[in-house]
């Protein structure tokens, strides 16, 4: 009786049955097969697909509809996932595309599709950037307002304390909203924000593909390294030349695979696809004149305020059954698009000179102080009302009844004021949280385009 043959038969049967029941465990059993190989157990391939059962959208399908995806999805930078804004008609769920599903799709198609994905995304990026440029070029009033606002800030920067005032940004947004070209119901600012978000979503797709490629390559390299970790275990006998030649050929094949898998990852400081794409885009931009976008940085505060209103409205839609607008769980593509357009137009120093987020913090501190004063005044009113109620001189009779009615009316008014104050506090906290999130996301996006660091 051959114990080795029995063990091989048992492992092959167990791996096949367990992988067929739960496809997401197939990768784990593939690693176990690699470990068994170093003990001389040659297990046959079960020919099951090396992908998880919930792989979702395939990368080929995503590439074929990439322009539609960047328009109909929002991007969450923390989770690296695209989330559909509205469910497809007739469905009760939202479609998502994330780096894990992309990595699973790469297991099926291989790494060769990565370069094609970057090429498709680069062409789409040019198309979206040209749409944004043409949007500025077609609206002379918008360019005039932007130039006027830029001159005002340069002349009054010292008086503003080196920060672009929050109130000025709000007035600038209202001034742009008054400009109507008669071609669309939405404002110019809203349409410009959408175009910038499309640019950011395209870059986010590139980042997602890069993360999926890194995850897949790392996983494949780990599996191969497991099979060669112990080279001194169960070596073939010198007299058994047939088995020795077979084992040597297997080891040579494994070494070749290791070299191929390690080749693109042998340097930790290599440039990412995102940074290469950004540098190539800037190089190609030199052949085209984009003078009409030279003051783009000054409109970023107004775009941020428009984004804030949109994200607040979108999150409210998450709790409603009848959707009247898009649902926004997150919209980090806007920050990534802003960072890219600023960098591509050479407006980094101009944007830093605005100190926009410092102005936001000053505005938030002022609003918080005002709310605290209102809260203190409300507490004082409640204290006085309670003291008057305890010290009433006419608990009975006509005067007592009139005093009781007045007390009830006063209590009703105070309840209304307390509810209004509570609502104001919640609104303030929500807006503050969203602006802080935007600040962090924009900071990370600018760092990502400068360093090109890829994270899983």
GROMACS .gro file of C-alpha atoms in nm:
model
  456
    1UNK     CA    1   0.000   0.000   0.000
    2UNK     CA    2   0.139   0.338  -0.100
    3UNK     CA    3   0.081   0.588   0.179
    4UNK     CA    4   0.188   0.873  -0.050
    5UNK     CA    5  -0.075   0.783  -0.311
    6UNK     CA    6  -0.347   0.759  -0.045
    7UNK     CA    7  -0.254   1.100   0.097
    8UNK     CA    8  -0.251   1.254  -0.251
    9UNK     CA    9  -0.591   1.105  -0.331
   10UNK     CA   10  -0.738   1.226  -0.002
   11UNK     CA   11  -0.603   1.579  -0.041
   12UNK     CA   12  -0.715   1.607  -0.403
   13UNK     CA   13  -1.067   1.495  -0.312
   14UNK     CA   14  -1.087   1.723  -0.008
   15UNK     CA   15  -0.953   2.029  -0.188
   16UNK     CA   16  -1.189   1.981  -0.480
   17UNK     CA   17  -1.500   1.930  -0.267
   18UNK     CA   18  -1.428   2.221  -0.032
   19UNK     CA   19  -1.337   2.456  -0.321
   20UNK     CA   20  -1.652   2.361  -0.514
   21UNK     CA   21  -1.867   2.433  -0.207
   22UNK     CA   22  -1.702   2.770  -0.136
   23UNK     CA   23  -1.512   2.924  -0.428
   24UNK     CA   24  -1.376   3.207  -0.214
   25UNK     CA   25  -1.159   2.947  -0.034
   26UNK     CA   26  -0.995   2.831  -0.357
   27UNK     CA   27  -0.699   3.063  -0.306
   28UNK     CA   28  -0.634   2.913   0.037
   29UNK     CA   29  -0.634   2.560  -0.100
   30UNK     CA   30  -0.400   2.669  -0.379
   31UNK     CA   31  -0.154   2.779  -0.113
   32UNK     CA   32  -0.194   2.444   0.062
   33UNK     CA   33  -0.117   2.268  -0.266
   34UNK     CA   34   0.204   2.474  -0.295
   35UNK     CA   35   0.301   2.363   0.057
   36UNK     CA   36   0.225   1.999  -0.031
   37UNK     CA   37   0.454   2.027  -0.332
   38UNK     CA   38   0.760   2.078  -0.113
   39UNK     CA   39   0.684   1.745   0.055
   40UNK     CA   40   0.682   1.565  -0.277
   41UNK     CA   41   0.303   1.546  -0.314
   42UNK     CA   42   0.207   1.622  -0.673
   43UNK     CA   43  -0.161   1.712  -0.665
   44UNK     CA   44  -0.352   1.744  -0.989
   45UNK     CA   45  -0.525   2.068  -1.081
   46UNK     CA   46  -0.895   2.073  -0.988
   47UNK     CA   47  -0.967   2.307  -1.286
   48UNK     CA   48  -1.194   2.526  -1.071
   49UNK     CA   49  -1.196   2.903  -1.138
   50UNK     CA   50  -0.953   3.090  -0.917
   51UNK     CA   51  -1.196   3.366  -0.824
   52UNK     CA   52  -1.438   3.442  -0.544
   53UNK     CA   53  -1.808   3.383  -0.582
   54UNK     CA   54  -1.898   3.750  -0.527
   55UNK     CA   55  -1.645   3.891  -0.773
   56UNK     CA   56  -1.902   4.140  -0.899
   57UNK     CA   57  -1.826   4.353  -1.204
   58UNK     CA   58  -1.553   4.215  -1.426
   59UNK     CA   59  -1.274   4.453  -1.527
   60UNK     CA   60  -1.351   4.398  -1.896
   61UNK     CA   61  -1.712   4.500  -1.839
   62UNK     CA   62  -1.598   4.804  -1.640
   63UNK     CA   63  -1.361   4.914  -1.917
   64UNK     CA   64  -1.633   4.885  -2.179
   65UNK     CA   65  -1.854   5.122  -1.979
   66UNK     CA   66  -1.589   5.334  -1.804
   67UNK     CA   67  -1.730   5.674  -1.918
   68UNK     CA   68  -2.071   5.578  -1.780
   69UNK     CA   69  -1.919   5.450  -1.456
   70UNK     CA   70  -1.729   5.771  -1.374
   71UNK     CA   71  -2.055   5.961  -1.419
   72UNK     CA   72  -2.296   5.728  -1.237
   73UNK     CA   73  -2.073   5.631  -0.941
   74UNK     CA   74  -1.914   5.808  -0.648
   75UNK     CA   75  -1.572   5.720  -0.508
   76UNK     CA   76  -1.472   5.645  -0.150
   77UNK     CA   77  -1.096   5.690  -0.112
   78UNK     CA   78  -1.068   5.518   0.227
   79UNK     CA   79  -1.228   5.193   0.112
   80UNK     CA   80  -1.121   5.232  -0.254
   81UNK     CA   81  -1.470   5.154  -0.375
   82UNK     CA   82  -1.703   5.302  -0.636
   83UNK     CA   83  -2.068   5.320  -0.528
   84UNK     CA   84  -2.359   5.372  -0.763
   85UNK     CA   85  -2.549   5.697  -0.707
   86UNK     CA   86  -2.888   5.553  -0.791
   87UNK     CA   87  -2.996   5.191  -0.828
   88UNK     CA   88  -3.066   5.072  -1.179
   89UNK     CA   89  -3.434   5.080  -1.264
   90UNK     CA   90  -3.598   4.759  -1.145
   91UNK     CA   91  -3.329   4.671  -0.890
   92UNK     CA   92  -3.313   4.718  -0.514
   93UNK     CA   93  -2.936   4.733  -0.467
   94UNK     CA   94  -2.643   4.958  -0.557
   95UNK     CA   95  -2.360   4.831  -0.775
   96UNK     CA   96  -2.010   4.865  -0.625
   97UNK     CA   97  -1.664   4.825  -0.778
   98UNK     CA   98  -1.363   4.797  -0.547
   99UNK     CA   99  -0.998   4.693  -0.556
  100UNK     CA  100  -1.067   4.344  -0.414
  101UNK     CA  101  -1.307   4.263  -0.697
  102UNK     CA  102  -1.059   4.405  -0.946
  103UNK     CA  103  -0.784   4.182  -0.802
  104UNK     CA  104  -1.015   3.882  -0.834
  105UNK     CA  105  -1.081   3.979  -1.194
  106UNK     CA  106  -0.707   4.000  -1.262
  107UNK     CA  107  -0.676   3.640  -1.146
  108UNK     CA  108  -0.894   3.547  -1.440
  109UNK     CA  109  -0.755   3.776  -1.711
  110UNK     CA  110  -0.394   3.817  -1.597
  111UNK     CA  111  -0.180   4.128  -1.555
  112UNK     CA  112  -0.171   4.201  -1.927
  113UNK     CA  113  -0.502   4.385  -1.905
  114UNK     CA  114  -0.358   4.640  -1.659
  115UNK     CA  115  -0.170   4.834  -1.929
  116UNK     CA  116  -0.479   4.836  -2.146
  117UNK     CA  117  -0.683   4.969  -1.852
  118UNK     CA  118  -0.437   5.254  -1.796
  119UNK     CA  119  -0.447   5.339  -2.167
  120UNK     CA  120  -0.827   5.352  -2.171
  121UNK     CA  121  -0.830   5.565  -1.853
  122UNK     CA  122  -0.570   5.804  -1.998
  123UNK     CA  123  -0.780   5.867  -2.309
  124UNK     CA  124  -1.087   5.925  -2.095
  125UNK     CA  125  -0.891   6.159  -1.868
  126UNK     CA  126  -0.796   6.374  -2.167
  127UNK     CA  127  -1.156   6.378  -2.281
  128UNK     CA  128  -1.287   6.489  -1.940
  129UNK     CA  129  -1.014   6.752  -1.900
  130UNK     CA  130  -1.090   6.892  -2.243
  131UNK     CA  131  -1.459   6.909  -2.149
  132UNK     CA  132  -1.366   7.111  -1.841
  133UNK     CA  133  -1.140   7.339  -2.046
  134UNK     CA  134  -1.408   7.394  -2.309
  135UNK     CA  135  -1.659   7.470  -2.034
  136UNK     CA  136  -1.440   7.762  -1.924
  137UNK     CA  137  -1.371   7.867  -2.282
  138UNK     CA  138  -1.740   7.883  -2.379
  139UNK     CA  139  -1.850   8.090  -2.079
  140UNK     CA  140  -1.679   8.429  -2.100
  141UNK     CA  141  -1.879   8.562  -1.805
  142UNK     CA  142  -1.743   8.288  -1.581
  143UNK     CA  143  -1.383   8.356  -1.689
  144UNK     CA  144  -1.441   8.729  -1.631
  145UNK     CA  145  -1.575   8.671  -1.279
  146UNK     CA  146  -1.286   8.439  -1.195
  147UNK     CA  147  -1.028   8.691  -1.318
  148UNK     CA  148  -1.199   8.970  -1.126
  149UNK     CA  149  -1.202   8.767  -0.804
  150UNK     CA  150  -0.836   8.671  -0.849
  151UNK     CA  151  -0.735   9.039  -0.886
  152UNK     CA  152  -0.939   9.133  -0.578
  153UNK     CA  153  -0.762   8.877  -0.362
  154UNK     CA  154  -0.416   8.976  -0.484
  155UNK     CA  155  -0.491   9.338  -0.396
  156UNK     CA  156  -0.655   9.268  -0.059
  157UNK     CA  157  -0.465   8.964   0.063
  158UNK     CA  158  -0.286   9.153   0.339
  159UNK     CA  159  -0.610   9.304   0.468
  160UNK     CA  160  -0.768   8.956   0.476
  161UNK     CA  161  -0.490   8.821   0.696
  162UNK     CA  162  -0.356   8.596   0.423
  163UNK     CA  163  -0.678   8.390   0.408
  164UNK     CA  164  -0.948   8.397   0.146
  165UNK     CA  165  -1.260   8.497   0.345
  166UNK     CA  166  -1.538   8.244   0.381
  167UNK     CA  167  -1.800   8.515   0.331
  168UNK     CA  168  -1.634   8.627   0.011
  169UNK     CA  169  -1.647   8.268  -0.120
  170UNK     CA  170  -2.020   8.251  -0.042
  171UNK     CA  171  -2.082   8.581  -0.222
  172UNK     CA  172  -1.875   8.462  -0.517
  173UNK     CA  173  -2.086   8.144  -0.537
  174UNK     CA  174  -2.405   8.349  -0.543
  175UNK     CA  175  -2.261   8.575  -0.811
  176UNK     CA  176  -2.179   8.277  -1.032
  177UNK     CA  177  -2.526   8.133  -0.969
  178UNK     CA  178  -2.678   8.448  -1.121
  179UNK     CA  179  -2.501   8.377  -1.451
  180UNK     CA  180  -2.744   8.180  -1.667
  181UNK     CA  181  -2.658   8.068  -2.018
  182UNK     CA  182  -3.008   7.934  -2.076
  183UNK     CA  183  -2.888   7.588  -2.184
  184UNK     CA  184  -2.933   7.397  -1.859
  185UNK     CA  185  -3.138   7.407  -1.541
  186UNK     CA  186  -2.835   7.356  -1.317
  187UNK     CA  187  -2.597   7.639  -1.234
  188UNK     CA  188  -2.255   7.685  -1.391
  189UNK     CA  189  -2.088   7.606  -1.060
  190UNK     CA  190  -2.279   7.279  -1.028
  191UNK     CA  191  -2.185   7.170  -1.381
  192UNK     CA  192  -1.820   7.261  -1.326
  193UNK     CA  193  -1.814   7.059  -1.003
  194UNK     CA  194  -1.955   6.757  -1.188
  195UNK     CA  195  -1.689   6.784  -1.460
  196UNK     CA  196  -1.411   6.803  -1.201
  197UNK     CA  197  -1.558   6.502  -1.020
  198UNK     CA  198  -1.551   6.302  -1.344
  199UNK     CA  199  -1.179   6.376  -1.373
  200UNK     CA  200  -1.125   6.260  -1.016
  201UNK     CA  201  -1.327   5.942  -1.068
  202UNK     CA  202  -1.115   5.856  -1.373
  203UNK     CA  203  -0.798   5.893  -1.167
  204UNK     CA  204  -0.961   5.693  -0.888
  205UNK     CA  205  -1.017   5.408  -1.132
  206UNK     CA  206  -0.646   5.412  -1.216
  207UNK     CA  207  -0.562   5.401  -0.846
  208UNK     CA  208  -0.803   5.112  -0.793
  209UNK     CA  209  -0.647   4.913  -1.078
  210UNK     CA  210  -0.297   4.982  -0.941
  211UNK     CA  211  -0.399   4.859  -0.596
  212UNK     CA  212  -0.560   4.550  -0.747
  213UNK     CA  213  -0.247   4.480  -0.950
  214UNK     CA  214  -0.027   4.516  -0.640
  215UNK     CA  215  -0.259   4.292  -0.435
  216UNK     CA  216  -0.272   4.023  -0.703
  217UNK     CA  217   0.105   4.026  -0.768
  218UNK     CA  218   0.185   4.011  -0.397
  219UNK     CA  219  -0.053   3.721  -0.344
  220UNK     CA  220   0.087   3.526  -0.639
  221UNK     CA  221   0.443   3.587  -0.523
  222UNK     CA  222   0.362   3.467  -0.171
  223UNK     CA  223   0.213   3.143  -0.304
  224UNK     CA  224   0.522   3.075  -0.515
  225UNK     CA  225   0.758   3.155  -0.227
  226UNK     CA  226   0.574   2.909  -0.002
  227UNK     CA  227   0.658   2.626  -0.239
  228UNK     CA  228   1.034   2.704  -0.224
  229UNK     CA  229   1.064   2.806   0.140
  230UNK     CA  230   1.213   2.470   0.246
  231UNK     CA  231   1.445   2.348  -0.027
  232UNK     CA  232   1.606   2.085   0.197
  233UNK     CA  233   1.292   1.881   0.268
  234UNK     CA  234   1.253   1.543   0.106
  235UNK     CA  235   1.519   1.594  -0.163
  236UNK     CA  236   1.532   1.325  -0.432
  237UNK     CA  237   1.787   1.048  -0.407
  238UNK     CA  238   2.104   1.067  -0.618
  239UNK     CA  239   2.034   0.722  -0.756
  240UNK     CA  240   1.679   0.815  -0.867
  241UNK     CA  241   1.781   1.022  -1.167
  242UNK     CA  242   1.430   1.034  -1.317
  243UNK     CA  243   1.266   1.187  -1.011
  244UNK     CA  244   1.568   1.411  -0.961
  245UNK     CA  245   1.541   1.555  -1.312
  246UNK     CA  246   1.164   1.610  -1.271
  247UNK     CA  247   1.211   1.788  -0.938
  248UNK     CA  248   1.488   2.006  -1.082
  249UNK     CA  249   1.268   2.106  -1.375
  250UNK     CA  250   0.988   2.196  -1.134
  251UNK     CA  251   1.225   2.406  -0.924
  252UNK     CA  252   1.361   2.582  -1.233
  253UNK     CA  253   1.006   2.666  -1.341
  254UNK     CA  254   0.927   2.798  -0.995
  255UNK     CA  255   1.240   3.016  -0.996
  256UNK     CA  256   1.138   3.160  -1.333
  257UNK     CA  257   0.793   3.245  -1.195
  258UNK     CA  258   0.952   3.412  -0.891
  259UNK     CA  259   1.172   3.627  -1.115
  260UNK     CA  260   0.875   3.733  -1.327
  261UNK     CA  261   0.659   3.811  -1.024
  262UNK     CA  262   0.935   4.003  -0.845
  263UNK     CA  263   1.051   4.200  -1.149
  264UNK     CA  264   0.795   4.483  -1.128
  265UNK     CA  265   0.812   4.494  -0.748
  266UNK     CA  266   1.185   4.469  -0.676
  267UNK     CA  267   1.205   4.839  -0.594
  268UNK     CA  268   0.989   4.983  -0.321
  269UNK     CA  269   1.038   5.334  -0.453
  270UNK     CA  270   0.916   5.270  -0.807
  271UNK     CA  271   0.673   5.515  -0.961
  272UNK     CA  272   0.309   5.416  -0.960
  273UNK     CA  273   0.090   5.417  -1.268
  274UNK     CA  274  -0.095   5.717  -1.125
  275UNK     CA  275   0.218   5.930  -1.101
  276UNK     CA  276   0.340   5.821  -1.445
  277UNK     CA  277   0.001   5.908  -1.592
  278UNK     CA  278   0.002   6.247  -1.421
  279UNK     CA  279   0.355   6.332  -1.542
  280UNK     CA  280   0.272   6.222  -1.896
  281UNK     CA  281  -0.044   6.432  -1.893
  282UNK     CA  282   0.146   6.744  -1.785
  283UNK     CA  283   0.401   6.684  -2.058
  284UNK     CA  284   0.131   6.660  -2.324
  285UNK     CA  285  -0.040   6.973  -2.190
  286UNK     CA  286   0.253   7.189  -2.294
  287UNK     CA  287   0.145   7.163  -2.656
  288UNK     CA  288  -0.195   7.324  -2.584
  289UNK     CA  289  -0.276   7.672  -2.453
  290UNK     CA  290  -0.484   7.672  -2.134
  291UNK     CA  291  -0.447   8.041  -2.045
  292UNK     CA  292  -0.822   8.066  -1.973
  293UNK     CA  293  -0.770   7.830  -1.675
  294UNK     CA  294  -0.478   8.017  -1.520
  295UNK     CA  295  -0.696   8.142  -1.229
  296UNK     CA  296  -0.866   7.811  -1.157
  297UNK     CA  297  -0.747   7.809  -0.795
  298UNK     CA  298  -0.966   8.106  -0.698
  299UNK     CA  299  -1.285   7.919  -0.788
  300UNK     CA  300  -1.198   7.615  -0.573
  301UNK     CA  301  -1.353   7.766  -0.251
  302UNK     CA  302  -1.682   7.822  -0.433
  303UNK     CA  303  -1.668   7.467  -0.568
  304UNK     CA  304  -1.607   7.336  -0.216
  305UNK     CA  305  -1.919   7.513  -0.088
  306UNK     CA  306  -2.120   7.370  -0.375
  307UNK     CA  307  -1.981   7.023  -0.298
  308UNK     CA  308  -2.077   7.066   0.069
  309UNK     CA  309  -2.440   7.140  -0.017
  310UNK     CA  310  -2.449   6.848  -0.259
  311UNK     CA  311  -2.300   6.594  -0.017
  312UNK     CA  312  -2.534   6.704   0.262
  313UNK     CA  313  -2.834   6.670   0.035
  314UNK     CA  314  -2.711   6.335  -0.093
  315UNK     CA  315  -2.668   6.190   0.256
  316UNK     CA  316  -3.019   6.299   0.348
  317UNK     CA  317  -3.145   6.099   0.050
  318UNK     CA  318  -2.999   5.783   0.204
  319UNK     CA  319  -3.278   5.786   0.465
  320UNK     CA  320  -3.562   5.845   0.220
  321UNK     CA  321  -3.755   5.589   0.021
  322UNK     CA  322  -3.856   5.814  -0.267
  323UNK     CA  323  -3.535   5.946  -0.418
  324UNK     CA  324  -3.559   6.294  -0.567
  325UNK     CA  325  -3.184   6.332  -0.622
  326UNK     CA  326  -2.866   6.123  -0.623
  327UNK     CA  327  -2.755   5.937  -0.309
  328UNK     CA  328  -2.406   6.025  -0.187
  329UNK     CA  329  -2.235   5.797   0.061
  330UNK     CA  330  -1.901   5.958  -0.026
  331UNK     CA  331  -1.771   6.172  -0.311
  332UNK     CA  332  -1.393   6.176  -0.285
  333UNK     CA  333  -1.358   6.194  -0.662
  334UNK     CA  334  -1.418   6.569  -0.631
  335UNK     CA  335  -1.111   6.619  -0.411
  336UNK     CA  336  -0.896   6.402  -0.639
  337UNK     CA  337  -1.018   6.597  -0.943
  338UNK     CA  338  -0.946   6.933  -0.777
  339UNK     CA  339  -0.595   6.818  -0.684
  340UNK     CA  340  -0.526   6.700  -1.039
  341UNK     CA  341  -0.657   7.014  -1.215
  342UNK     CA  342  -0.463   7.239  -0.975
  343UNK     CA  343  -0.146   7.039  -1.036
  344UNK     CA  344  -0.195   7.016  -1.413
  345UNK     CA  345  -0.255   7.392  -1.445
  346UNK     CA  346   0.041   7.478  -1.222
  347UNK     CA  347  -0.184   7.639  -0.960
  348UNK     CA  348  -0.043   7.469  -0.647
  349UNK     CA  349   0.123   7.783  -0.510
  350UNK     CA  350  -0.183   7.996  -0.594
  351UNK     CA  351  -0.412   7.758  -0.409
  352UNK     CA  352  -0.180   7.742  -0.108
  353UNK     CA  353  -0.181   8.123  -0.098
  354UNK     CA  354  -0.558   8.119  -0.041
  355UNK     CA  355  -0.523   7.937   0.293
  356UNK     CA  356  -0.880   7.829   0.229
  357UNK     CA  357  -0.909   7.566   0.498
  358UNK     CA  358  -0.767   7.804   0.757
  359UNK     CA  359  -1.050   8.043   0.667
  360UNK     CA  360  -1.298   7.757   0.708
  361UNK     CA  361  -1.164   7.682   1.057
  362UNK     CA  362  -1.198   8.049   1.151
  363UNK     CA  363  -1.559   8.049   1.029
  364UNK     CA  364  -1.633   7.728   1.219
  365UNK     CA  365  -1.484   7.874   1.539
  366UNK     CA  366  -1.702   8.186   1.501
  367UNK     CA  367  -2.017   7.980   1.439
  368UNK     CA  368  -1.943   7.753   1.734
  369UNK     CA  369  -1.895   8.052   1.962
  370UNK     CA  370  -2.227   8.199   1.847
  371UNK     CA  371  -2.408   7.871   1.911
  372UNK     CA  372  -2.254   7.845   2.257
  373UNK     CA  373  -2.376   8.197   2.338
  374UNK     CA  374  -2.727   8.109   2.220
  375UNK     CA  375  -2.715   7.791   2.428
  376UNK     CA  376  -2.604   7.984   2.736
  377UNK     CA  377  -2.884   8.238   2.686
  378UNK     CA  378  -3.136   7.955   2.648
  379UNK     CA  379  -3.017   7.790   2.969
  380UNK     CA  380  -3.048   8.125   3.149
  381UNK     CA  381  -3.406   8.163   3.027
  382UNK     CA  382  -3.490   7.814   3.152
  383UNK     CA  383  -3.338   7.889   3.490
  384UNK     CA  384  -3.535   8.214   3.528
  385UNK     CA  385  -3.859   8.044   3.418
  386UNK     CA  386  -3.814   7.767   3.674
  387UNK     CA  387  -3.742   8.023   3.948
  388UNK     CA  388  -4.053   8.225   3.858
  389UNK     CA  389  -4.269   7.914   3.856
  390UNK     CA  390  -4.156   7.813   4.204
  391UNK     CA  391  -4.199   8.163   4.344
  392UNK     CA  392  -4.547   8.233   4.207
  393UNK     CA  393  -4.763   8.444   4.445
  394UNK     CA  394  -5.096   8.356   4.283
  395UNK     CA  395  -5.122   7.980   4.256
  396UNK     CA  396  -5.505   8.002   4.260
  397UNK     CA  397  -5.767   8.243   4.132
  398UNK     CA  398  -5.794   8.443   3.815
  399UNK     CA  399  -5.441   8.586   3.839
  400UNK     CA  400  -5.303   8.239   3.896
  401UNK     CA  401  -5.478   8.104   3.588
  402UNK     CA  402  -5.347   8.388   3.371
  403UNK     CA  403  -5.000   8.333   3.506
  404UNK     CA  404  -5.029   7.960   3.436
  405UNK     CA  405  -5.137   8.022   3.075
  406UNK     CA  406  -4.848   8.263   3.025
  407UNK     CA  407  -4.612   8.004   3.176
  408UNK     CA  408  -4.737   7.736   2.938
  409UNK     CA  409  -4.697   7.965   2.639
  410UNK     CA  410  -4.348   8.052   2.750
  411UNK     CA  411  -4.261   7.684   2.794
  412UNK     CA  412  -4.391   7.610   2.444
  413UNK     CA  413  -4.175   7.887   2.299
  414UNK     CA  414  -3.873   7.759   2.488
  415UNK     CA  415  -3.932   7.406   2.357
  416UNK     CA  416  -3.938   7.545   2.005
  417UNK     CA  417  -3.615   7.737   2.068
  418UNK     CA  418  -3.447   7.430   2.218
  419UNK     CA  419  -3.547   7.221   1.915
  420UNK     CA  420  -3.418   7.489   1.678
  421UNK     CA  421  -3.092   7.512   1.872
  422UNK     CA  422  -3.050   7.133   1.866
  423UNK     CA  423  -3.109   7.129   1.491
  424UNK     CA  424  -2.855   7.408   1.442
  425UNK     CA  425  -2.597   7.216   1.645
  426UNK     CA  426  -2.652   6.899   1.442
  427UNK     CA  427  -2.624   7.092   1.115
  428UNK     CA  428  -2.307   7.264   1.236
  429UNK     CA  429  -2.150   6.933   1.342
  430UNK     CA  430  -2.239   6.767   1.010
  431UNK     CA  431  -2.098   7.051   0.801
  432UNK     CA  432  -1.785   7.068   1.012
  433UNK     CA  433  -1.730   6.694   0.978
  434UNK     CA  434  -1.776   6.702   0.600
  435UNK     CA  435  -1.538   6.996   0.552
  436UNK     CA  436  -1.274   6.828   0.768
  437UNK     CA  437  -1.315   6.514   0.558
  438UNK     CA  438  -1.275   6.719   0.240
  439UNK     CA  439  -0.960   6.883   0.378
  440UNK     CA  440  -0.802   6.543   0.460
  441UNK     CA  441  -0.905   6.392   0.126
  442UNK     CA  442  -0.772   6.687  -0.074
  443UNK     CA  443  -0.445   6.681   0.120
  444UNK     CA  444  -0.406   6.307   0.056
  445UNK     CA  445  -0.493   6.352  -0.312
  446UNK     CA  446  -0.228   6.619  -0.362
  447UNK     CA  447   0.029   6.402  -0.183
  448UNK     CA  448  -0.074   6.106  -0.399
  449UNK     CA  449  -0.010   6.300  -0.719
  450UNK     CA  450   0.324   6.428  -0.589
  451UNK     CA  451   0.466   6.100  -0.454
  452UNK     CA  452   0.261   5.840  -0.639
  453UNK     CA  453   0.250   5.612  -0.335
  454UNK     CA  454   0.025   5.311  -0.394
  455UNK     CA  455  -0.159   5.152  -0.103
  456UNK     CA  456  -0.382   4.848  -0.099
   0.00000   0.00000   0.00000
